[in-house]
């Protein structure tokens, strides 16, 4: 027998109420979750989308020159762009490329020249540069006064230390050739980002591979001893310094995400060279062993490498013709074997910031 009419109405009302509640909850979850496509607005801007977790490697250890990534994270620039960034210490160009290509990290700065050497000699592929960090190479050899090194020729007969895959070490034969140094008379020993400066300060080696901006930190570790810097840029003109890279696969699949991440990182870079003291303190907050004053000094020295004042070149730029000249210089010195290497193979120019 059919239930009474009033009973059917009660059942219908309850069913409608449950259906409406489920529909409302689904709508709420849809708004909260947002859309998941590459062009979706990030959580901070769109109101609820989960941040994408990515790993960022510093170029080399946790020195002041890499403080800008910590600044971008501390100030919320990464979050605003839709990213939850885990910053880890990098170990130089060679190892950083391996981490990017293997998918263990998504972004890292490497020395642009080191990247050209790796790709141009068949040692690595699968990565692409998406922004310039320094407009000139900062590669250098740093010694201390008293080690009888004041010019490139003085390196003959000396012992130098650096990471095996570092750009300073890999580029040394080219630097030596152009600086009239007999590279066979220079001994290299292995070091790590954590031990290099202490090794130099202790007198175990005569010099170390470093960036020019490492001078104040070296002098701090050496307790006031004056540092002597031999910049590679003195004989290797037109080479870029660090460039931000990601994997070719990630760049192809997520072009808008790459642009947003790059913009956030470069904002942190601009802040760091504008206010290096603040950046040094932020680095100290993230890395307790950091020395804020030394970090600030590195960033102050780095400013002229990041900005090309008066040239109209924006922070982060990479120029096709300059990369052409860099390849030609390295190929002419016998440092690159690949005769087919072109700028487009190593740089995604459509993702590089423009004025």
Coordinates of N, CA and C in Angstrom, one line a residue, residues 26-235:
X26 N 29.4 21.0 -2.6 CA 30.2 20.8 -3.9 C 30.6 22.1 -4.4
X27 N 29.6 23.1 -4.4 CA 30.0 24.4 -5.0 C 31.0 25.1 -4.1
X28 N 30.9 24.9 -2.8 CA 31.9 25.5 -1.9 C 33.3 25.0 -2.1
X29 N 33.3 23.6 -2.3 CA 34.6 23.0 -2.5 C 35.2 23.4 -3.8
X30 N 34.4 23.5 -4.8 CA 34.9 24.0 -6.1 C 35.5 25.4 -6.1
X31 N 34.8 26.3 -5.3 CA 35.4 27.6 -5.2 C 36.7 27.6 -4.4
X32 N 36.7 26.8 -3.3 CA 37.9 26.7 -2.5 C 39.0 26.1 -3.2
X33 N 38.8 25.1 -4.0 CA 39.9 24.4 -4.7 C 40.4 25.2 -5.8
X34 N 39.5 26.0 -6.5 CA 39.9 26.7 -7.7 C 40.2 25.8 -8.8
X35 N 40.7 26.3 -9.9 CA 41.1 25.4 -11.0 C 42.5 25.1 -11.0
X36 N 43.0 24.0 -11.6 CA 44.3 23.5 -11.4 C 45.2 23.7 -12.7
X37 N 44.7 24.4 -13.6 CA 45.5 24.6 -14.9 C 46.7 25.5 -14.7
X38 N 47.6 25.6 -15.7 CA 48.8 26.3 -15.6 C 48.5 27.8 -15.4
X39 N 47.4 28.3 -16.0 CA 47.1 29.7 -16.0 C 46.3 30.1 -14.8
X40 N 46.0 29.2 -13.8 CA 45.2 29.5 -12.7 C 45.8 30.5 -11.8
X41 N 45.0 31.4 -11.2 CA 45.5 32.4 -10.2 C 46.0 31.7 -9.0
X42 N 47.1 32.1 -8.4 CA 47.6 31.5 -7.1 C 46.7 31.8 -6.0
X43 N 47.0 31.1 -4.8 CA 46.1 31.2 -3.7 C 46.0 32.6 -3.2
X44 N 47.1 33.3 -3.1 CA 47.1 34.7 -2.5 C 46.2 35.6 -3.4
X45 N 46.2 35.4 -4.7 CA 45.5 36.3 -5.5 C 44.1 35.7 -5.8
X46 N 43.9 34.4 -5.8 CA 42.6 33.8 -6.2 C 41.8 33.4 -5.1
X47 N 42.3 33.3 -3.8 CA 41.5 33.0 -2.7 C 41.3 31.6 -2.4
X48 N 42.3 30.7 -2.4 CA 42.1 29.4 -1.9 C 42.9 28.2 -2.6
X49 N 43.4 28.5 -3.7 CA 44.1 27.4 -4.4 C 45.4 27.0 -3.7
X50 N 45.6 25.7 -3.6 CA 46.8 25.2 -2.9 C 48.1 25.7 -3.6
X51 N 49.1 26.0 -2.9 CA 50.4 26.4 -3.4 C 51.1 25.2 -4.0
X52 N 51.8 25.4 -5.1 CA 52.6 24.3 -5.7 C 53.9 24.2 -5.0
X53 N 54.3 23.1 -4.5 CA 55.5 22.8 -3.8 C 56.7 22.6 -4.8
X54 N 57.7 23.4 -4.7 CA 58.9 23.3 -5.6 C 60.1 23.4 -4.7
X55 N 61.2 22.8 -5.2 CA 62.5 22.9 -4.6 C 63.4 23.8 -5.4
X56 N 64.0 24.7 -4.7 CA 65.0 25.7 -5.3 C 66.3 25.4 -4.7
X57 N 67.3 25.3 -5.5 CA 68.7 25.2 -5.0 C 69.4 26.5 -5.2
X58 N 70.2 26.9 -4.2 CA 71.1 28.0 -4.3 C 72.2 27.7 -5.3
X59 N 72.9 28.7 -5.7 CA 74.0 28.4 -6.7 C 75.1 27.6 -6.1
X60 N 75.5 28.0 -4.8 CA 76.6 27.3 -4.2 C 76.6 27.6 -2.7
X61 N 76.2 26.7 -1.9 CA 76.1 26.9 -0.5 C 75.1 27.9 -0.1
X62 N 75.4 28.6 1.1 CA 74.4 29.6 1.6 C 75.1 30.9 1.9
X63 N 75.9 31.4 0.9 CA 76.6 32.7 1.0 C 75.6 33.8 0.8
X64 N 76.1 35.0 1.1 CA 75.3 36.2 0.9 C 74.8 36.4 -0.5
X65 N 75.6 36.0 -1.5 CA 75.2 36.2 -2.9 C 73.9 35.5 -3.3
X66 N 73.5 34.5 -2.5 CA 72.3 33.8 -2.7 C 71.2 34.2 -1.8
X67 N 71.3 35.2 -1.1 CA 70.3 35.6 -0.1 C 69.0 36.0 -0.7
X68 N 69.0 36.4 -2.0 CA 67.8 36.9 -2.6 C 66.7 35.9 -2.7
X69 N 67.0 34.6 -2.7 CA 65.9 33.6 -2.7 C 65.2 33.6 -1.3
X70 N 66.0 33.7 -0.3 CA 65.4 33.8 1.1 C 64.6 35.0 1.3
X71 N 65.0 36.1 0.6 CA 64.3 37.4 0.7 C 62.9 37.2 0.0
X72 N 62.9 36.6 -1.2 CA 61.7 36.3 -1.9 C 60.7 35.5 -1.1
X73 N 61.3 34.5 -0.4 CA 60.4 33.6 0.4 C 59.9 34.4 1.7
X74 N 60.8 35.1 2.4 CA 60.4 35.8 3.6 C 59.4 36.8 3.3
X75 N 59.5 37.5 2.2 CA 58.6 38.6 1.9 C 57.3 38.2 1.2
X76 N 57.2 36.9 1.0 CA 55.9 36.4 0.5 C 55.8 36.4 -1.1
X77 N 56.9 36.8 -1.7 CA 56.8 36.9 -3.2 C 56.5 35.6 -3.9
X78 N 57.1 34.5 -3.4 CA 56.9 33.2 -3.9 C 55.4 32.8 -3.6
X79 N 55.0 33.0 -2.4 CA 53.6 32.6 -2.1 C 52.6 33.4 -2.9
X80 N 52.9 34.7 -3.1 CA 52.0 35.5 -4.0 C 51.9 34.9 -5.4
X81 N 53.0 34.3 -5.9 CA 53.1 33.8 -7.2 C 52.5 32.4 -7.3
X82 N 52.1 31.8 -6.2 CA 51.5 30.5 -6.1 C 52.4 29.3 -5.8
X83 N 53.6 29.6 -5.1 CA 54.5 28.6 -4.8 C 54.9 28.5 -3.3
X84 N 55.0 27.2 -2.9 CA 55.6 26.9 -1.6 C 57.0 26.4 -1.9
X85 N 58.0 27.2 -1.6 CA 59.4 27.0 -2.0 C 60.3 26.4 -0.9
X86 N 60.9 25.3 -1.1 CA 61.8 24.7 -0.2 C 63.2 25.1 -0.7
X87 N 63.9 25.9 0.0 CA 65.3 26.4 -0.5 C 66.3 25.5 0.1
X88 N 67.2 24.9 -0.7 CA 68.2 24.0 -0.3 C 69.6 24.5 -0.8
X89 N 70.7 24.3 -0.1 CA 72.0 24.7 -0.6 C 72.4 23.9 -1.9
X90 N 72.8 24.7 -2.9 CA 73.3 24.0 -4.1 C 74.8 23.7 -4.0
X91 N 75.3 22.9 -5.0 CA 76.6 22.5 -4.9 C 77.4 22.8 -6.2
X92 N 77.0 23.9 -6.9 CA 77.7 24.3 -8.1 C 77.0 23.8 -9.3
X93 N 77.5 24.4 -10.4 CA 76.8 24.2 -11.7 C 76.6 22.7 -12.1
X94 N 77.6 21.9 -12.1 CA 77.4 20.5 -12.5 C 76.4 19.7 -11.7
X95 N 76.5 19.8 -10.4 CA 75.6 19.0 -9.6 C 74.2 19.6 -9.6
X96 N 74.1 21.0 -9.7 CA 72.8 21.6 -9.8 C 72.0 21.2 -11.0
X97 N 72.7 21.1 -12.1 CA 72.1 20.7 -13.4 C 71.5 19.3 -13.2
X98 N 72.3 18.4 -12.6 CA 71.9 17.0 -12.5 C 70.6 17.0 -11.6
X99 N 70.5 17.8 -10.6 CA 69.3 17.8 -9.7 C 68.1 18.3 -10.5
X100 N 68.3 19.3 -11.4 CA 67.2 19.8 -12.2 C 66.7 18.8 -13.2
X101 N 67.6 18.2 -13.9 CA 67.3 17.3 -15.0 C 66.6 16.0 -14.4
X102 N 67.0 15.6 -13.2 CA 66.4 14.4 -12.6 C 65.1 14.7 -11.9
X103 N 64.7 16.0 -11.8 CA 63.4 16.3 -11.2 C 63.5 16.5 -9.7
X104 N 64.7 16.4 -9.1 CA 64.8 16.5 -7.7 C 64.7 18.0 -7.2
X105 N 64.9 18.9 -8.2 CA 64.7 20.3 -7.9 C 64.1 20.9 -9.2
X106 N 63.4 22.0 -9.0 CA 62.7 22.6 -10.2 C 63.4 23.9 -10.7
X107 N 64.1 24.6 -9.8 CA 64.7 25.9 -10.2 C 66.1 26.0 -9.5
X108 N 67.1 26.6 -10.2 CA 68.4 26.8 -9.6 C 69.1 27.8 -10.4
X109 N 70.0 28.7 -9.9 CA 70.9 29.4 -10.7 C 72.2 28.6 -10.9
X110 N 72.7 28.6 -12.1 CA 74.0 28.1 -12.5 C 74.8 29.1 -13.2
X111 N 76.1 28.9 -13.2 CA 76.9 29.8 -14.0 C 76.6 29.6 -15.5
X112 N 76.3 30.6 -16.2 CA 75.9 30.5 -17.6 C 77.0 29.9 -18.4
X113 N 78.2 30.3 -18.2 CA 79.3 29.7 -18.9 C 79.5 28.2 -18.6
X114 N 79.3 27.9 -17.3 CA 79.4 26.5 -16.9 C 78.3 25.7 -17.7
X115 N 77.2 26.3 -17.8 CA 76.1 25.6 -18.5 C 76.4 25.4 -20.0
X116 N 77.0 26.4 -20.6 CA 77.5 26.2 -22.0 C 78.5 25.2 -22.1
X117 N 79.4 25.1 -21.2 CA 80.5 24.1 -21.2 C 79.9 22.7 -21.1
X118 N 78.9 22.5 -20.2 CA 78.3 21.2 -19.9 C 77.5 20.8 -21.2
X119 N 76.7 21.7 -21.7 CA 75.9 21.3 -22.9 C 76.8 21.2 -24.1
X120 N 77.7 22.1 -24.3 CA 78.6 22.1 -25.5 C 79.5 21.0 -25.6
X121 N 79.7 20.2 -24.5 CA 80.6 19.1 -24.5 C 79.9 17.8 -24.2
X122 N 78.5 17.8 -24.4 CA 77.7 16.6 -24.2 C 77.7 16.0 -22.9
X123 N 77.9 16.9 -21.8 CA 77.9 16.4 -20.5 C 76.5 16.5 -19.8
X124 N 75.7 17.4 -20.4 CA 74.3 17.5 -19.8 C 73.4 18.1 -20.9
X125 N 72.2 17.7 -20.8 CA 71.1 18.3 -21.6 C 69.8 18.3 -20.8
X126 N 68.7 18.8 -21.3 CA 67.5 18.7 -20.6 C 67.2 19.8 -19.6
X127 N 68.0 20.9 -19.7 CA 67.8 22.1 -18.9 C 67.7 23.3 -19.8
X128 N 67.2 24.4 -19.3 CA 67.1 25.6 -20.1 C 67.1 26.8 -19.2
X129 N 67.8 27.9 -19.6 CA 67.9 29.1 -18.9 C 66.7 30.0 -19.1
X130 N 66.2 30.6 -18.1 CA 65.0 31.4 -18.2 C 65.2 32.9 -17.7
X131 N 66.3 33.2 -17.2 CA 66.6 34.5 -16.7 C 68.1 34.7 -16.4
X132 N 68.6 35.9 -16.5 CA 70.0 36.1 -16.1 C 70.0 36.7 -14.7
X133 N 70.9 36.2 -13.9 CA 71.0 36.8 -12.5 C 72.1 37.8 -12.5
X134 N 73.2 37.5 -13.1 CA 74.3 38.5 -13.2 C 74.6 38.7 -14.6
X135 N 74.8 40.0 -15.0 CA 75.0 40.3 -16.4 C 76.5 40.2 -16.8
X136 N 77.4 39.9 -15.9 CA 78.8 39.7 -16.2 C 79.3 38.5 -15.3
X137 N 80.2 37.7 -15.8 CA 80.7 36.6 -15.0 C 81.4 37.1 -13.7
X138 N 81.1 36.4 -12.6 CA 81.7 36.7 -11.3 C 82.8 35.7 -11.0
X139 N 83.1 34.7 -11.9 CA 84.1 33.7 -11.6 C 85.4 34.3 -11.3
X140 N 86.1 33.7 -10.3 CA 87.4 34.3 -10.0 C 88.2 33.3 -9.1
X141 N 89.5 33.6 -9.0 CA 90.3 32.9 -8.0 C 90.7 33.9 -7.0
X142 N 90.5 33.5 -5.7 CA 90.8 34.3 -4.6 C 92.0 33.7 -3.8
X143 N 92.9 34.6 -3.5 CA 94.1 34.2 -2.6 C 94.2 35.2 -1.5
X144 N 95.2 35.0 -0.6 CA 95.4 35.9 0.5 C 96.7 36.6 0.3
X145 N 96.9 37.8 0.8 CA 98.2 38.5 0.7 C 99.2 37.6 1.5
X146 N 100.4 37.5 0.9 CA 101.4 36.7 1.5 C 101.5 35.4 0.8
X147 N 100.6 35.0 -0.1 CA 100.7 33.8 -0.8 C 101.4 34.0 -2.2
X148 N 102.0 35.2 -2.4 CA 102.7 35.5 -3.6 C 101.9 35.3 -4.9
X149 N 100.7 35.7 -4.8 CA 99.8 35.7 -6.0 C 99.2 37.1 -6.1
X150 N 99.6 37.8 -7.2 CA 99.0 39.1 -7.5 C 98.6 39.3 -8.9
X151 N 99.0 38.3 -9.8 CA 98.7 38.3 -11.2 C 98.5 36.9 -11.7
X152 N 97.7 36.7 -12.8 CA 97.5 35.3 -13.2 C 98.7 34.4 -13.4
X153 N 99.8 35.0 -13.9 CA 101.0 34.2 -14.1 C 101.6 33.6 -12.8
X154 N 101.3 34.3 -11.6 CA 101.7 33.8 -10.3 C 101.1 32.5 -9.9
X155 N 100.0 32.1 -10.6 CA 99.3 30.9 -10.2 C 100.2 29.6 -10.6
X156 N 101.1 29.8 -11.5 CA 102.0 28.6 -11.8 C 102.8 28.2 -10.6
X157 N 102.7 26.9 -10.3 CA 103.4 26.3 -9.2 C 102.6 26.4 -7.9
X158 N 101.4 26.9 -8.0 CA 100.6 27.0 -6.8 C 99.5 25.9 -6.7
X159 N 98.9 25.7 -5.5 CA 97.9 24.8 -5.2 C 96.6 25.5 -5.0
X160 N 95.6 25.1 -5.8 CA 94.2 25.8 -5.7 C 93.2 24.7 -5.4
X161 N 92.1 25.1 -4.7 CA 91.1 24.2 -4.3 C 89.7 24.7 -4.8
X162 N 88.9 23.8 -5.2 CA 87.5 24.1 -5.6 C 86.8 22.8 -5.8
X163 N 85.5 22.9 -5.9 CA 84.6 21.7 -6.1 C 84.9 21.2 -7.5
X164 N 85.0 19.9 -7.7 CA 85.3 19.3 -9.1 C 84.5 19.9 -10.2
X165 N 83.2 20.1 -10.0 CA 82.3 20.5 -11.1 C 82.0 22.0 -11.1
X166 N 82.8 22.8 -10.4 CA 82.5 24.2 -10.4 C 83.0 24.8 -11.7
X167 N 82.3 26.0 -12.0 CA 82.6 26.6 -13.3 C 84.0 27.2 -13.2
X168 N 84.5 27.7 -12.0 CA 85.8 28.3 -11.9 C 86.9 27.2 -12.4
X169 N 86.7 26.0 -11.9 CA 87.6 25.0 -12.2 C 87.5 24.5 -13.6
X170 N 86.3 24.3 -14.1 CA 86.1 23.9 -15.5 C 86.5 24.9 -16.5
X171 N 86.4 26.2 -16.2 CA 86.7 27.2 -17.1 C 88.2 27.6 -17.0
X172 N 88.9 27.1 -16.0 CA 90.3 27.5 -15.8 C 91.2 27.3 -17.0
X173 N 91.1 26.2 -17.7 CA 92.0 26.0 -18.9 C 91.8 27.1 -19.9
X174 N 90.6 27.6 -20.1 CA 90.3 28.7 -21.1 C 90.9 30.0 -20.5
X175 N 90.6 30.2 -19.2 CA 91.1 31.4 -18.6 C 92.7 31.4 -18.7
X176 N 93.3 30.3 -18.3 CA 94.7 30.2 -18.3 C 95.3 30.5 -19.7
X177 N 94.7 29.9 -20.7 CA 95.2 30.1 -22.1 C 95.2 31.6 -22.5
X178 N 94.1 32.3 -22.2 CA 94.0 33.7 -22.6 C 94.8 34.6 -21.7
X179 N 95.1 34.1 -20.4 CA 95.9 34.9 -19.5 C 97.4 34.6 -19.6
X180 N 97.8 33.7 -20.5 CA 99.2 33.3 -20.7 C 99.7 32.6 -19.5
X181 N 98.9 31.6 -18.9 CA 99.3 30.8 -17.8 C 99.4 29.4 -18.3
X182 N 100.5 28.7 -17.8 CA 100.6 27.3 -18.1 C 99.8 26.5 -17.2
X183 N 98.6 26.0 -17.6 CA 97.6 25.3 -16.7 C 98.2 24.1 -16.1
X184 N 99.2 23.4 -16.8 CA 99.8 22.2 -16.4 C 100.6 22.4 -15.1
X185 N 101.0 23.6 -14.9 CA 101.8 23.9 -13.7 C 101.0 24.4 -12.5
X186 N 99.7 24.2 -12.6 CA 98.8 24.6 -11.5 C 98.1 23.3 -10.9
X187 N 98.2 23.1 -9.6 CA 97.6 21.9 -9.0 C 96.2 22.3 -8.4
X188 N 95.3 21.4 -8.8 CA 93.9 21.6 -8.2 C 93.6 20.5 -7.2
X189 N 93.1 20.8 -6.1 CA 92.6 19.8 -5.1 C 91.1 20.0 -4.9
X190 N 90.4 19.0 -4.4 CA 89.0 19.1 -4.2 C 88.6 19.8 -2.9
X191 N 87.5 20.5 -3.0 CA 87.0 21.2 -1.8 C 85.5 21.2 -1.9
X192 N 84.8 21.7 -0.9 CA 83.3 21.8 -0.8 C 83.0 23.2 -0.5
X193 N 81.7 23.6 -0.7 CA 81.3 25.0 -0.4 C 81.5 25.3 1.1
X194 N 81.4 24.3 2.0 CA 81.5 24.5 3.4 C 83.0 24.7 3.8
X195 N 83.9 24.1 3.1 CA 85.3 24.0 3.6 C 86.3 24.9 2.8
X196 N 85.9 25.4 1.7 CA 86.9 26.1 0.8 C 87.5 27.3 1.5
X197 N 86.7 28.2 2.1 CA 87.3 29.4 2.7 C 88.2 29.0 3.9
X198 N 87.8 28.1 4.7 CA 88.6 27.6 5.8 C 89.9 27.0 5.4
X199 N 89.9 26.3 4.3 CA 91.1 25.7 3.7 C 92.1 26.8 3.3
X200 N 91.6 27.8 2.7 CA 92.4 29.0 2.3 C 93.0 29.7 3.5
X201 N 92.1 29.9 4.5 CA 92.5 30.7 5.7 C 93.6 29.9 6.5
X202 N 93.5 28.6 6.5 CA 94.5 27.7 7.2 C 95.8 27.6 6.6
X203 N 95.9 28.0 5.3 CA 97.2 28.0 4.6 C 97.4 26.6 3.9
X204 N 96.3 25.8 3.8 CA 96.5 24.5 3.2 C 96.6 24.6 1.7
X205 N 96.0 25.7 1.1 CA 96.1 25.9 -0.3 C 96.5 27.4 -0.5
X206 N 96.9 27.7 -1.7 CA 97.3 29.0 -2.1 C 96.2 29.9 -2.5
X207 N 95.2 29.3 -3.1 CA 94.0 30.0 -3.6 C 92.8 29.1 -3.7
X208 N 91.7 29.7 -3.9 CA 90.4 28.9 -4.1 C 89.6 29.5 -5.3
X209 N 88.8 28.6 -5.8 CA 87.8 29.1 -6.8 C 86.7 29.7 -6.1
X210 N 86.3 30.9 -6.5 CA 85.2 31.7 -5.8 C 84.6 32.7 -6.8
X211 N 83.5 33.3 -6.4 CA 83.0 34.5 -7.1 C 83.7 35.7 -6.6
X212 N 83.8 36.8 -7.4 CA 84.5 38.0 -6.9 C 83.8 38.6 -5.7
X213 N 82.5 38.3 -5.5 CA 81.8 38.9 -4.4 C 82.1 38.2 -3.1
X214 N 82.8 37.0 -3.2 CA 83.2 36.3 -2.0 C 84.3 36.9 -1.2
X215 N 84.9 38.0 -1.7 CA 86.1 38.6 -1.1 C 85.8 39.0 0.4
X216 N 84.7 39.7 0.7 CA 84.5 40.1 2.1 C 84.3 38.9 3.1
X217 N 83.7 37.9 2.6 CA 83.5 36.7 3.4 C 84.8 36.0 3.6
X218 N 85.6 35.9 2.6 CA 86.9 35.3 2.7 C 87.7 36.0 3.8
X219 N 87.7 37.3 3.7 CA 88.4 38.2 4.7 C 87.9 38.0 6.1
X220 N 86.6 37.8 6.2 CA 86.0 37.5 7.6 C 86.5 36.2 8.1
X221 N 86.5 35.2 7.3 CA 86.9 33.8 7.7 C 88.4 33.8 8.0
X222 N 89.2 34.6 7.2 CA 90.6 34.7 7.4 C 91.0 35.7 8.5
X223 N 90.0 36.2 9.2 CA 90.2 37.1 10.4 C 91.1 38.3 10.0
X224 N 90.6 39.0 9.0 CA 91.2 40.3 8.7 C 92.3 40.3 7.6
X225 N 92.8 39.1 7.2 CA 93.8 39.0 6.2 C 93.2 39.6 4.9
X226 N 93.9 40.3 4.1 CA 93.5 40.9 2.9 C 93.4 39.8 1.8
X227 N 92.3 39.9 1.0 CA 92.1 38.9 -0.1 C 92.6 39.5 -1.4
X228 N 93.2 38.7 -2.2 CA 93.6 39.1 -3.6 C 92.7 38.4 -4.6
X229 N 92.0 39.1 -5.4 CA 91.1 38.6 -6.4 C 91.6 38.7 -7.8
X230 N 91.5 37.5 -8.5 CA 91.8 37.5 -9.9 C 90.5 37.2 -10.7
X231 N 89.8 38.2 -11.2 CA 88.5 38.0 -11.8 C 88.7 37.4 -13.2
X232 N 88.0 36.3 -13.6 CA 88.0 35.8 -14.9 C 87.6 36.8 -15.9
X233 N 86.7 37.7 -15.5 CA 86.1 38.7 -16.4 C 87.2 39.6 -17.0
X234 N 88.3 39.7 -16.4 CA 89.4 40.5 -16.9 C 89.9 40.1 -18.3
X235 N 89.8 38.7 -18.5 CA 90.3 38.2 -19.8 C 89.2 37.5 -20.5

